Short mmCIF file of C-alpha atoms in Angstrom, two decimals:
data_model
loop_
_atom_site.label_atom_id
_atom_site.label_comp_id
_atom_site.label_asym_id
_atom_site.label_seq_id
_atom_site.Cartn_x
_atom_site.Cartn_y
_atom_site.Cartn_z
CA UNK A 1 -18.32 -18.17 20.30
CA UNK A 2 -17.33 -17.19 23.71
CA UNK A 3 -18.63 -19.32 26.85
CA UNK A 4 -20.03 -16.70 28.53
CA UNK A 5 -23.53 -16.28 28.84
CA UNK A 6 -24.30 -12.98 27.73
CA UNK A 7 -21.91 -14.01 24.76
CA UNK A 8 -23.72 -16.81 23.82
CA UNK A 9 -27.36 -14.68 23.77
CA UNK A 10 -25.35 -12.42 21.21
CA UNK A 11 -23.94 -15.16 18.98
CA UNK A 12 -25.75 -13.63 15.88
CA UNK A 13 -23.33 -10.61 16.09
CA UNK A 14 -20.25 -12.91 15.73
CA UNK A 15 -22.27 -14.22 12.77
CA UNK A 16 -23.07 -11.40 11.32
CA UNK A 17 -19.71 -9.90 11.79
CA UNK A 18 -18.25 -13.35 10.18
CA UNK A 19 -20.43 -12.02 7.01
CA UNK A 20 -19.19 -8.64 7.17
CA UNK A 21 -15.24 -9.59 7.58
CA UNK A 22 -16.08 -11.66 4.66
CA UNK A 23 -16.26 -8.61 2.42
CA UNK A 24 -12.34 -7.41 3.18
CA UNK A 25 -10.80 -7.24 0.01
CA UNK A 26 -7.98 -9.80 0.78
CA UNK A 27 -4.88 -7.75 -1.13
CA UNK A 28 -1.28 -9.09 -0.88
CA UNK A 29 1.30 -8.15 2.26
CA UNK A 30 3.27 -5.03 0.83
CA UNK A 31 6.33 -7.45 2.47
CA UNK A 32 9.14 -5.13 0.94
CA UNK A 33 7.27 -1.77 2.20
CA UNK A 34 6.43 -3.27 6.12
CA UNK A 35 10.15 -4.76 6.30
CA UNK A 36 11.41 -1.41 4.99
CA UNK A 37 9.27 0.69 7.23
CA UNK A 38 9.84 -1.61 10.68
CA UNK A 39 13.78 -0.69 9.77
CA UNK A 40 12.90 3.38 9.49
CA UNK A 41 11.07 3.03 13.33
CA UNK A 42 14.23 0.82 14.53
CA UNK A 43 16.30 3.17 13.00
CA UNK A 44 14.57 6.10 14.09
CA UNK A 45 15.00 4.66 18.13
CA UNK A 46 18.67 5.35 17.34
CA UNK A 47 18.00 9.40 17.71
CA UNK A 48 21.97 10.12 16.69
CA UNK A 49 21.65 8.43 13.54
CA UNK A 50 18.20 10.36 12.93
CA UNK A 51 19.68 13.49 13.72
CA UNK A 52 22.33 13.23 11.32
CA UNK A 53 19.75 12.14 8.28
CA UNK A 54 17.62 14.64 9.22
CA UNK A 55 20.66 17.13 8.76
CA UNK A 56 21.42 15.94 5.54
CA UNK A 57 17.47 15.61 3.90
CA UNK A 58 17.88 20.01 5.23
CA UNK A 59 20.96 20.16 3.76
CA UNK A 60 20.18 18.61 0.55
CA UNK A 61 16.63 20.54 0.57
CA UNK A 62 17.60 23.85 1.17
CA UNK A 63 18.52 25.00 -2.02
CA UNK A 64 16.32 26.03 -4.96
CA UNK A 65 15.44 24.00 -8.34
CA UNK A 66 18.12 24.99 -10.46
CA UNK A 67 15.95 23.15 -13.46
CA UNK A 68 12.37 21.56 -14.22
CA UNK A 69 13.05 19.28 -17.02
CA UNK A 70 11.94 16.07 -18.46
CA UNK A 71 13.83 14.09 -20.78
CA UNK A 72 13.22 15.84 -24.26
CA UNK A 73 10.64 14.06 -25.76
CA UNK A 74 10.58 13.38 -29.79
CA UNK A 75 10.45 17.13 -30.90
CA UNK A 76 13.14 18.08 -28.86
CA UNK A 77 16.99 17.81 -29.59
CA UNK A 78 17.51 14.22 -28.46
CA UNK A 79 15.19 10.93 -28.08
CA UNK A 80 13.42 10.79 -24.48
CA UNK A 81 13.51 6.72 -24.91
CA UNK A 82 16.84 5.35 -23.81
CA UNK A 83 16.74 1.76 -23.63
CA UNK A 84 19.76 0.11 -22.41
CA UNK A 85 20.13 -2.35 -24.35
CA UNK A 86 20.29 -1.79 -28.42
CA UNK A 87 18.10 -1.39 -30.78
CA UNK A 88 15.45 -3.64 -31.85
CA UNK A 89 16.45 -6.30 -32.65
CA UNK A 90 18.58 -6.77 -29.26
CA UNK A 91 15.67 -4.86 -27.94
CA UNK A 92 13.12 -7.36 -28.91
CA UNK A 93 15.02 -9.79 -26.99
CA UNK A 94 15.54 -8.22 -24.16
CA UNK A 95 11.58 -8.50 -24.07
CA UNK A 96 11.75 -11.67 -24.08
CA UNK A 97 14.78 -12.28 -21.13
CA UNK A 98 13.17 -12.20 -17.96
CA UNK A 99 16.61 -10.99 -17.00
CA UNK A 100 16.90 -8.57 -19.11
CA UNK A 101 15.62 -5.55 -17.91
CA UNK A 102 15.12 -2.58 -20.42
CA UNK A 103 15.71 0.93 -19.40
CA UNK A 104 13.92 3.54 -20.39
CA UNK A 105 15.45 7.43 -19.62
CA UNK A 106 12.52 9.16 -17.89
CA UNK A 107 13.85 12.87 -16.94
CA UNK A 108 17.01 14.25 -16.55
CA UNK A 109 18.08 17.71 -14.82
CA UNK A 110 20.68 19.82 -13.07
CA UNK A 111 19.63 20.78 -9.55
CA UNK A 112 22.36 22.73 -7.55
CA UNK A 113 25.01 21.34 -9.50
CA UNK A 114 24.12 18.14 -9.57
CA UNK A 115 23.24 16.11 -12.51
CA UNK A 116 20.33 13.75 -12.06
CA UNK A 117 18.36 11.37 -14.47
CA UNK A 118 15.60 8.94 -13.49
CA UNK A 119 14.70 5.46 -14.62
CA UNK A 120 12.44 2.86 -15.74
CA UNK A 121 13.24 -0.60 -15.22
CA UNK A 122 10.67 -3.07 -17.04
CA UNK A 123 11.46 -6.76 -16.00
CA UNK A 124 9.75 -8.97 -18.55
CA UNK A 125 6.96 -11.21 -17.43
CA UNK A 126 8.94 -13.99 -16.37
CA UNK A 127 6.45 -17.60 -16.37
CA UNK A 128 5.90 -18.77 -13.26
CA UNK A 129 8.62 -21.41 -13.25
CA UNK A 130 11.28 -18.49 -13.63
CA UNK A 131 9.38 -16.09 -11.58
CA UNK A 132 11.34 -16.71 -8.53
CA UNK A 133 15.09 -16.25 -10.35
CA UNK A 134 13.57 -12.81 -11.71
CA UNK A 135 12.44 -11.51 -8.53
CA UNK A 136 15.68 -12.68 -6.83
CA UNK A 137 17.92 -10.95 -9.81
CA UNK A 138 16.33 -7.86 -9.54
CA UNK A 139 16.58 -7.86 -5.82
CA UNK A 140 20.07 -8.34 -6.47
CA UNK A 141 20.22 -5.33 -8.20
CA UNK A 142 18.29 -3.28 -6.19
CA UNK A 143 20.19 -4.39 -2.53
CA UNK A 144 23.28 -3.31 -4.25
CA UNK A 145 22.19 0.40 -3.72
CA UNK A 146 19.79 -0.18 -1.30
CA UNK A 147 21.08 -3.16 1.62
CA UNK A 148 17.81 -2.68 3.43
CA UNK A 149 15.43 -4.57 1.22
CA UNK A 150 15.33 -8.34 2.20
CA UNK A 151 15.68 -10.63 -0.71
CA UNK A 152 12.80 -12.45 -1.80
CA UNK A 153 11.09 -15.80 -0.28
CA UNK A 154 10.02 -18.51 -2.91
CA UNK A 155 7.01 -18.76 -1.18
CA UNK A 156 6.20 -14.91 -1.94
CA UNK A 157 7.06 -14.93 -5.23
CA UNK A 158 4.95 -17.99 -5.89
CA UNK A 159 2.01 -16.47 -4.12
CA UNK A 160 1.67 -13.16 -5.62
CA UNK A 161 3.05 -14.12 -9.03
CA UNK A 162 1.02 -12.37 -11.84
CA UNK A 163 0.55 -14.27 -15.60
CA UNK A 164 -0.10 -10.80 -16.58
CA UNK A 165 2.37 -8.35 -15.20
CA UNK A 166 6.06 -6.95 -15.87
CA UNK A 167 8.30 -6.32 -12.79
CA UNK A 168 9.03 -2.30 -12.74
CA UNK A 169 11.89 -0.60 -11.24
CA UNK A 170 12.01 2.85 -11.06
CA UNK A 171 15.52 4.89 -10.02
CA UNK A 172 17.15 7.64 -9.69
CA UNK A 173 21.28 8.47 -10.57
CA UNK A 174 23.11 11.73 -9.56
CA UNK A 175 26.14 11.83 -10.75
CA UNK A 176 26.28 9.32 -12.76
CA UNK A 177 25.72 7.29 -9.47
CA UNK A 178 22.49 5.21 -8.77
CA UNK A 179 21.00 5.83 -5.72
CA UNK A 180 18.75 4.12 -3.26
CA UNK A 181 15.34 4.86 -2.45
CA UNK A 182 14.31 3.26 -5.54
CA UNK A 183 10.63 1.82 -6.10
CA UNK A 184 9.52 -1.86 -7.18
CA UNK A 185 6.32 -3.38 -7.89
CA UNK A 186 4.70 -4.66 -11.22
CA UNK A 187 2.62 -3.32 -13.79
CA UNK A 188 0.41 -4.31 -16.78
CA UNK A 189 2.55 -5.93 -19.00
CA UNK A 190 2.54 -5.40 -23.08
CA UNK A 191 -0.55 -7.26 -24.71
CA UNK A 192 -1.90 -8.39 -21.23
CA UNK A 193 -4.04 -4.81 -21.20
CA UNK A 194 -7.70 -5.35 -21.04
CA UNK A 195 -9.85 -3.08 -23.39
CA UNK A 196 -11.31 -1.78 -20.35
CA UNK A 197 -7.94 -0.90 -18.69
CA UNK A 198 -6.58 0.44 -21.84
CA UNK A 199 -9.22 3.75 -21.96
CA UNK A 200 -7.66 4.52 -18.20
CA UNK A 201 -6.26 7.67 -17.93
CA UNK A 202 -3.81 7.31 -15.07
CA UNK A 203 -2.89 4.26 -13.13
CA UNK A 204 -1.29 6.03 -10.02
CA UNK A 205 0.75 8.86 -9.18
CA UNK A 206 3.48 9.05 -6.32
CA UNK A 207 6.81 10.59 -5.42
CA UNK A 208 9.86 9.02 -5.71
CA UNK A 209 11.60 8.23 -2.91
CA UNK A 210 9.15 9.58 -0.50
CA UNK A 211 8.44 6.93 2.05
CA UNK A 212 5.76 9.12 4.56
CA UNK A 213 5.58 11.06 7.77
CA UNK A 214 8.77 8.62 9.39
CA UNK A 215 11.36 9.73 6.49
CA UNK A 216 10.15 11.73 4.26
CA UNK A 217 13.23 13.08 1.90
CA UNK A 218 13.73 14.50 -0.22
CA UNK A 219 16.54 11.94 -0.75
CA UNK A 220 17.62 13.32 -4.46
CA UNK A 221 18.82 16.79 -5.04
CA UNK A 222 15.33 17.19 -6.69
CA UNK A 223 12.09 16.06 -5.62
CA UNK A 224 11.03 13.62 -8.63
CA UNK A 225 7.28 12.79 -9.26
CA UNK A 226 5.87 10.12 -11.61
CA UNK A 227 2.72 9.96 -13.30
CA UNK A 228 1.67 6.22 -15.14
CA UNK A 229 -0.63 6.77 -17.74
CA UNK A 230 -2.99 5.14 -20.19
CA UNK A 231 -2.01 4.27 -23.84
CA UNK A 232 -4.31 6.41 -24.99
CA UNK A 233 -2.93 9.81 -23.34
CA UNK A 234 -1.50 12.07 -25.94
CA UNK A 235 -0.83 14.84 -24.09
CA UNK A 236 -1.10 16.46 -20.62
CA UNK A 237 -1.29 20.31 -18.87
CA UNK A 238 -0.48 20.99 -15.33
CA UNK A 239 -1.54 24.84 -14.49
CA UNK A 240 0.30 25.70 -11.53
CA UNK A 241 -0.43 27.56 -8.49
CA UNK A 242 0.92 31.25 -10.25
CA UNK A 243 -1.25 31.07 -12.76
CA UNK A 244 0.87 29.81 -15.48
CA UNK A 245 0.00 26.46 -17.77
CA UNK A 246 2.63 24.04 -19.10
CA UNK A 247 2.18 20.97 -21.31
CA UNK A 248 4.53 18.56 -19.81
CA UNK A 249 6.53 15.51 -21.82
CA UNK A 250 4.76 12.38 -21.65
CA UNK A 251 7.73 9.26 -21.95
CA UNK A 252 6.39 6.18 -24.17
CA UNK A 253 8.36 3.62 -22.74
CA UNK A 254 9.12 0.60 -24.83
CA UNK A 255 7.88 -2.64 -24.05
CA UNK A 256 4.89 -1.68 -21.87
CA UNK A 257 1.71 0.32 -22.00
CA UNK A 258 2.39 2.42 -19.24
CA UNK A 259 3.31 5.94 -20.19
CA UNK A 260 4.87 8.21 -17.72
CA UNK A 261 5.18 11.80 -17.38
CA UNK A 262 8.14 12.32 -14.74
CA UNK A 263 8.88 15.41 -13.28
CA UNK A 264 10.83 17.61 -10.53
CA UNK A 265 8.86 19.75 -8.20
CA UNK A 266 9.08 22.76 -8.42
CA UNK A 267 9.92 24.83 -4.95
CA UNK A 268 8.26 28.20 -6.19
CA UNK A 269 4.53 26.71 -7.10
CA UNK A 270 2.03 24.06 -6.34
CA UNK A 271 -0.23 22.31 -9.10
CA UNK A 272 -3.89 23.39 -9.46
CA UNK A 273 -4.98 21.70 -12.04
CA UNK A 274 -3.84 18.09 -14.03
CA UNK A 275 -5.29 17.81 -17.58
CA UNK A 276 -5.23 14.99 -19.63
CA UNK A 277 -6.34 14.79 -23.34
CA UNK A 278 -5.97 11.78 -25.85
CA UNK A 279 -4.31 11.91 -29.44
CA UNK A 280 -7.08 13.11 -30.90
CA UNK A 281 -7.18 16.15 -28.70
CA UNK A 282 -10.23 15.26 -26.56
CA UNK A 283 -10.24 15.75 -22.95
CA UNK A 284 -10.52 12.49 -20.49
CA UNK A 285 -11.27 12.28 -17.20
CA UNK A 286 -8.65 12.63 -14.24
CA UNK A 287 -8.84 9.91 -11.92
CA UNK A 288 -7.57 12.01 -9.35
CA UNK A 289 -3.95 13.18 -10.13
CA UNK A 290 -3.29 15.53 -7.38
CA UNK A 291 0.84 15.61 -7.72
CA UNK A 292 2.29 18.20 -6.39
CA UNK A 293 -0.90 20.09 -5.32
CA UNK B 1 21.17 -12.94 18.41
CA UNK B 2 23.24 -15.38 16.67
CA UNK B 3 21.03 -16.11 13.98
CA UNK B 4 21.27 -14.47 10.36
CA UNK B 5 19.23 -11.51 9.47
CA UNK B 6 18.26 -13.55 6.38
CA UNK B 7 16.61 -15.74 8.56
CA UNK B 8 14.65 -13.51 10.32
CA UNK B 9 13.71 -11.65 7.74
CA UNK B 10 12.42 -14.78 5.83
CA UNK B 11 10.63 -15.94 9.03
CA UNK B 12 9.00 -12.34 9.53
CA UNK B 13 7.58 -12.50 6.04
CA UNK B 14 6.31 -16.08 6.13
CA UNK B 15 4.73 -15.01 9.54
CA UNK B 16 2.94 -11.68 7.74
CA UNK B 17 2.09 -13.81 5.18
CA UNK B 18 0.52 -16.21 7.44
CA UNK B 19 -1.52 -13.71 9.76
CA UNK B 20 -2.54 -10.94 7.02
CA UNK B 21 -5.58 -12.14 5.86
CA UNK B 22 -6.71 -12.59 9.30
CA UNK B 23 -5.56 -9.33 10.51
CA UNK B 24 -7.04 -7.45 7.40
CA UNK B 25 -10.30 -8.23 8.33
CA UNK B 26 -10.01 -7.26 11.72
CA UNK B 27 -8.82 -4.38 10.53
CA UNK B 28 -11.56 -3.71 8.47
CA UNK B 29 -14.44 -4.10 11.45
CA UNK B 30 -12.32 -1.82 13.47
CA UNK B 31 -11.70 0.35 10.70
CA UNK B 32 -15.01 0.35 8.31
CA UNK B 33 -13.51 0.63 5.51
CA UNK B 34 -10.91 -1.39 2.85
CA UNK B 35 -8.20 1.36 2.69
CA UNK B 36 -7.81 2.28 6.26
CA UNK B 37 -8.07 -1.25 7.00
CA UNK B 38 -4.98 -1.97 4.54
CA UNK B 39 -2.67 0.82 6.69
CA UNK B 40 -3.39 0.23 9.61
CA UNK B 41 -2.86 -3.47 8.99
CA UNK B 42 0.84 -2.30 7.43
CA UNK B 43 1.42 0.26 10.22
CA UNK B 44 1.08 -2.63 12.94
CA UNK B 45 2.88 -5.46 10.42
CA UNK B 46 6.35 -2.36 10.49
CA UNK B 47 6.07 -2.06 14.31
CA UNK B 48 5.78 -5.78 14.86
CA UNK B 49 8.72 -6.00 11.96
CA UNK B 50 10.81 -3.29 13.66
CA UNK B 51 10.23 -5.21 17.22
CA UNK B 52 10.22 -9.17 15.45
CA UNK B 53 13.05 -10.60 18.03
CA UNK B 54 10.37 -9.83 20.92
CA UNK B 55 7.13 -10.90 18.99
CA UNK B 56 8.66 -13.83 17.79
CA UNK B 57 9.16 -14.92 21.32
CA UNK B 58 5.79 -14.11 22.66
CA UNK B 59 3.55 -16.90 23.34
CA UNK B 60 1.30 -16.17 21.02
CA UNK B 61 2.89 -14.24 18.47
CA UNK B 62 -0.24 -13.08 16.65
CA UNK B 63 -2.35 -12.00 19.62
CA UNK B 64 1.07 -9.52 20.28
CA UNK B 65 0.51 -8.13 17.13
CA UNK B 66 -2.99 -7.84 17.22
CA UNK B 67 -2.35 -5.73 20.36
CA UNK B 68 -0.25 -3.68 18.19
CA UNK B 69 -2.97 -3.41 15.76
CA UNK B 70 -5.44 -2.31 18.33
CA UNK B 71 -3.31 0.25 19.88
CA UNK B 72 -2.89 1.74 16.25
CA UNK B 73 -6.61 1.81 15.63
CA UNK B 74 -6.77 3.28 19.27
CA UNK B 75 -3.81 6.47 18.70
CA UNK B 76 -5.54 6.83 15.11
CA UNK B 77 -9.18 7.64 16.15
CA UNK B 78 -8.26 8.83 20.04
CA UNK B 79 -8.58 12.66 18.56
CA UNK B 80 -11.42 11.81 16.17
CA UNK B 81 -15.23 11.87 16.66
CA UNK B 82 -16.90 8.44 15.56
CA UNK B 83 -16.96 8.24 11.91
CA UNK B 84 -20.20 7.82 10.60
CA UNK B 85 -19.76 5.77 7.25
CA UNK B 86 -23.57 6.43 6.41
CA UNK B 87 -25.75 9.46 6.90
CA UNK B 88 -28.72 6.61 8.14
CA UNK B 89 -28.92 3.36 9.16
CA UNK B 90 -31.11 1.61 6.79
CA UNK B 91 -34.23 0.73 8.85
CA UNK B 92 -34.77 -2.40 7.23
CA UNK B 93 -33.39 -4.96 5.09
CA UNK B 94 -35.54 -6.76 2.05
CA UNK B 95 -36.15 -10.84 2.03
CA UNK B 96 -33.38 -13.05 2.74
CA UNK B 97 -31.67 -13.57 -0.47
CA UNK B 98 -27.76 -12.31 -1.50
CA UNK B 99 -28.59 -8.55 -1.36
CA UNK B 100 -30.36 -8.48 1.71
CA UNK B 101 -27.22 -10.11 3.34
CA UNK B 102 -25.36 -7.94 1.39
CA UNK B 103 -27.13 -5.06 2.93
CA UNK B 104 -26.74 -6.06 6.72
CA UNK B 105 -22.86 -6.55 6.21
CA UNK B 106 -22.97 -2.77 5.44
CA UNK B 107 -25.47 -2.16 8.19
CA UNK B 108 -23.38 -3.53 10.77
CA UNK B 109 -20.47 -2.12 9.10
CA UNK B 110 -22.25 0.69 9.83
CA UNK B 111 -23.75 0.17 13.05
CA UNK B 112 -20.28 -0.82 14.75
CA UNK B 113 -18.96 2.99 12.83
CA UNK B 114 -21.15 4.23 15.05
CA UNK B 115 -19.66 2.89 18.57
CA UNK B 116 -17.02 4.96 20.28
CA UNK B 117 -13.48 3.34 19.18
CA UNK B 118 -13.41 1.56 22.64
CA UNK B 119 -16.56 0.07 22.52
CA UNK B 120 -16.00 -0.79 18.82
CA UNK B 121 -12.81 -2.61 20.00
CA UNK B 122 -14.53 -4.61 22.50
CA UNK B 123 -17.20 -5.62 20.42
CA UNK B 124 -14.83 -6.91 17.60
CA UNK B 125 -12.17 -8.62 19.95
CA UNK B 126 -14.72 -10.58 21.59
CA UNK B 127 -17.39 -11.60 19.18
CA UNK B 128 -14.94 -11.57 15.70
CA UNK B 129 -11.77 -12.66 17.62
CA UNK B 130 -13.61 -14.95 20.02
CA UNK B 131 -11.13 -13.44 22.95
CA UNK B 132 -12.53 -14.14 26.29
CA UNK B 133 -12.92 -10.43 28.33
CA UNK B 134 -9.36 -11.30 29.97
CA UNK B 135 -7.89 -12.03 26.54
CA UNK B 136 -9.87 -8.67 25.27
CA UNK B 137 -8.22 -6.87 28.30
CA UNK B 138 -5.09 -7.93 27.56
CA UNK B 139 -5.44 -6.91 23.95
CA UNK B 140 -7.08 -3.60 24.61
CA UNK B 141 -4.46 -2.73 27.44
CA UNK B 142 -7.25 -1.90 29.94
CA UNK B 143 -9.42 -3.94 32.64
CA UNK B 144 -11.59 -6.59 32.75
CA UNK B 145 -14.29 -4.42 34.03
CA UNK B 146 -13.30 -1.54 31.46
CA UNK B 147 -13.93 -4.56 28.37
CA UNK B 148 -17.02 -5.59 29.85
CA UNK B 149 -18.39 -2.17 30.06
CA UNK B 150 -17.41 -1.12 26.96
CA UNK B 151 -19.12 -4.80 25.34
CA UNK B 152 -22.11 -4.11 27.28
CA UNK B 153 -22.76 -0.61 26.11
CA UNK B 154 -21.84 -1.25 22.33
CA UNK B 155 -23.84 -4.38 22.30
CA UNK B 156 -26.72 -2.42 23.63
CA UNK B 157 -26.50 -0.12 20.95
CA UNK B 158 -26.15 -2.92 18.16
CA UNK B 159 -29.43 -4.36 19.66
CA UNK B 160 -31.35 -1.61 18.97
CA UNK B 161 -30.06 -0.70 15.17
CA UNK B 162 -33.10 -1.82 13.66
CA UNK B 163 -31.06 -3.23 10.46
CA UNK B 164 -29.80 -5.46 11.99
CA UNK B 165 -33.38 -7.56 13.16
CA UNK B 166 -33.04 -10.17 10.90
CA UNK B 167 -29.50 -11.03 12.41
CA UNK B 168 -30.72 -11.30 15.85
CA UNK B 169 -32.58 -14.43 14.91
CA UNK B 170 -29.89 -15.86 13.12
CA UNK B 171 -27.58 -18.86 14.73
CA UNK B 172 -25.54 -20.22 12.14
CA UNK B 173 -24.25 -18.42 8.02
CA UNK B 174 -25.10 -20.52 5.42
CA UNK B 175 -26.29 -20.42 1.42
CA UNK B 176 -24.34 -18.57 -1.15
CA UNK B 177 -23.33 -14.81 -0.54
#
């Protein structure tokens, strides 16, 4: 180690810290969420420009929930799975078009007169020789509504590229308009579930949109919250903070085995409880859904 | 300033790419533990992003955002007490096979949870990061003197965690883990 002589005499706790670093989980660079949060502390060193976001995340905050809705799910009026592209057949090959997304309609709503839906994006699992075009098509998209995120480096894409994952986009539209403030990643892609995975109840939880302490939103007239769940959920209660329980709508969306339950948060209440149950009506375990508690 | 922003941007992330691993497991001595390893790894990576046209033209490019990653670790536990990560120290490991290896990792995981964040820092810049106490100094934003007192005292302590015997008369990490 060191030349030093008291250094030297300790060399066994450079050793022994040598073993210990070797049990860091070595996980990829988040690269898109470091290059998007060094922009929101350069950005927030421009106070004027802060000061103006801030007054519009107040202004667009301020008002109540004018609805808590889902898309309808199958017993409701009309179909909760919207795919963009048609029906099976067309469907079915949009599975297999790496640049093809297919859309799935997650929740829709009207929040102080505005109309907003939000979306599911499943990028096929591209192989790795197409990997790169994928990732750099989807950033495409994405950067149209969203300049900040830096388009993809070969390099990355052939470093982190899964054999067993979809590319997943989720977004929001008011208006008819797509907004920024989107998410990306990847998920578990159709037939590529393990047994194992498969019996998982939830396989995260987050806000949409909400990027932390530094800029926190809301950026949508409603605050939208997503759930991923396990194949196997059939159905799932939230009791909220006045007392009341609700089952909410849980979205099967095509092409993946990720199920999602998306919702707005309500301004009036706070969840107390998340209960999840699978089709045959027996209760599984929650892995620790706290949204909106 | 003349050069694209796709450029940079490219360079940042082959640069992040580069240092991560290294800087994760920094992060996790300092830290203790996987998660808070991970953010405060990402919290240094977007200041060092947000700041890239100055760390790009430091000397050393990773020992500036190393600094950055100590000064995180040092805001983050400045208003907390030292975490303890275990209730005990195990007082002794078991023969020297996988597990008991296994078990003085998490002893002087442990051990260095223990240390004041200071002293903690010290001990992992210069005996992880192989900094000399100048180096250290440099990377702690304090003096010499400060780094070699804070060394001294956290060494002191790791010398008498009793887990941590059989590692005292090791000098070199070999066999399978």
């Amino acid at each position: 180690m060191s030349s030093n002589g008291d250094h030297d005499a300790d060399v066994w706790i450079g050793l022994g810290m040598a073993q210990a670093a070797a049990g860091t989980r070595i996980v990829p660079a988040p690269l898109a969420d470091i290059v998007q949060g060094g922009r929101r502390i350069r950005r927030r060193r421009r106070t004027v420009v802060g000061a103006v976001a801030l007054a519009s995340v107040v202004a667009l905050g301020g008002g109540a929930l004018a609805q808590l809705r889902p898309a309808p799910t199958g017993s409701g009026s009309a179909t909760s799975l919207v795919p963009a592209a048609a029906p099976d057949p067309a469907a079915a090959l949009a599975k297999r078009d790496p640049l093809r997304p297919a859309r799935t309609l997650l929740a829709e709503g009207t929040t102080n007169g505005h109309a907003w839906k939000v979306w599911r994006a499943i990028w096929p699992l591209a192989p790795k020789e197409r990997a790169y075009e994928q990732a750099v098509a989807l950033w495409q998209e994405r950067s149209a509504y969203d300049p900040r995120l830096t388009r993809p480096t070969e390099e990355f894409v052939r470093q982190y590229w899964q054999p067993d994952s979809d590319l997943v986009n989720d977004y929001v539209e008011v208006d008819g308009v797509r907004q920024g403030h989107d998410s990306g990643g990847s998920i578990v892609a159709d037939g590529h579930i393990s047994e194992q995975a498969s019996r998982q109840t939830t396989f995260g939880a987050g806000m949409l949109g909400h990027y932390g302490k530094d800029e926190p939103g809301p950026f949508f007239p409603a605050e939208i919250g997503l759930v991923d769940l396990g194949p196997r959920v059939g159905k799932v209660f939230v009791t909220w903070s006045d007392g009341t329980r609700t089952e909410v709508p849980i979205v099967v969306v095509p092409f993946s085995p990720i199920r999602v339950v998306a919702l707005a948060q309500p301004q009036d209440k706070r969840s107390t409880l998340w209960e999840f149950f699978d089709q045959d009506g027996q209760k599984m375990p929650n892995e620790g859904t706290t949204l909106f508690r | 300033m003349g050069e694209p922003k796709g450029d940079r941007d490219e360079e940042f992330q082959a640069f992040v790419i580069a240092v991560w691993p290294r800087l994760l497991r920094t992060a996790y001595l300092l830290a203790g533990e996987q998660y808070a390893a991970e953010d405060l790894v990402q919290s240094a990576a977007e200041r060092a992003c947000a700041s890239w046209s100055k760390v790009r033209r430091a000397d050393d490019p990773y020992a500036y955002v190393r600094r950055i990653l100590v000064n995180q670790h040092a805001r983050r536990t400045r208003r907390r007490p030292p975490e303890l990560l275990v209730e005990a120290v195990p007082d002794a490991a078991g023969t020297e096979d996988g597990y008991a290896r296994s078990d003085q990792r998490g002893a002087l995981l442990a051990a260095l949870a223990t240390l004041p964040p200071r002293q903690r820092q010290a001990v992992v810049l210069r005996h992880w990061e192989d900094l000399s106490d100048s180096q250290t100094a440099t990377a702690m934003g304090c003096s010499v003197g400060a780094v070699r007192s804070h060394a001294a005292k956290g060494i002191a302590k790791l010398r008498q965690v009793s887990a941590l015997v059989e590692l005292k008369d090791r000098t070199h990490i070999g066999g399978a883990v």
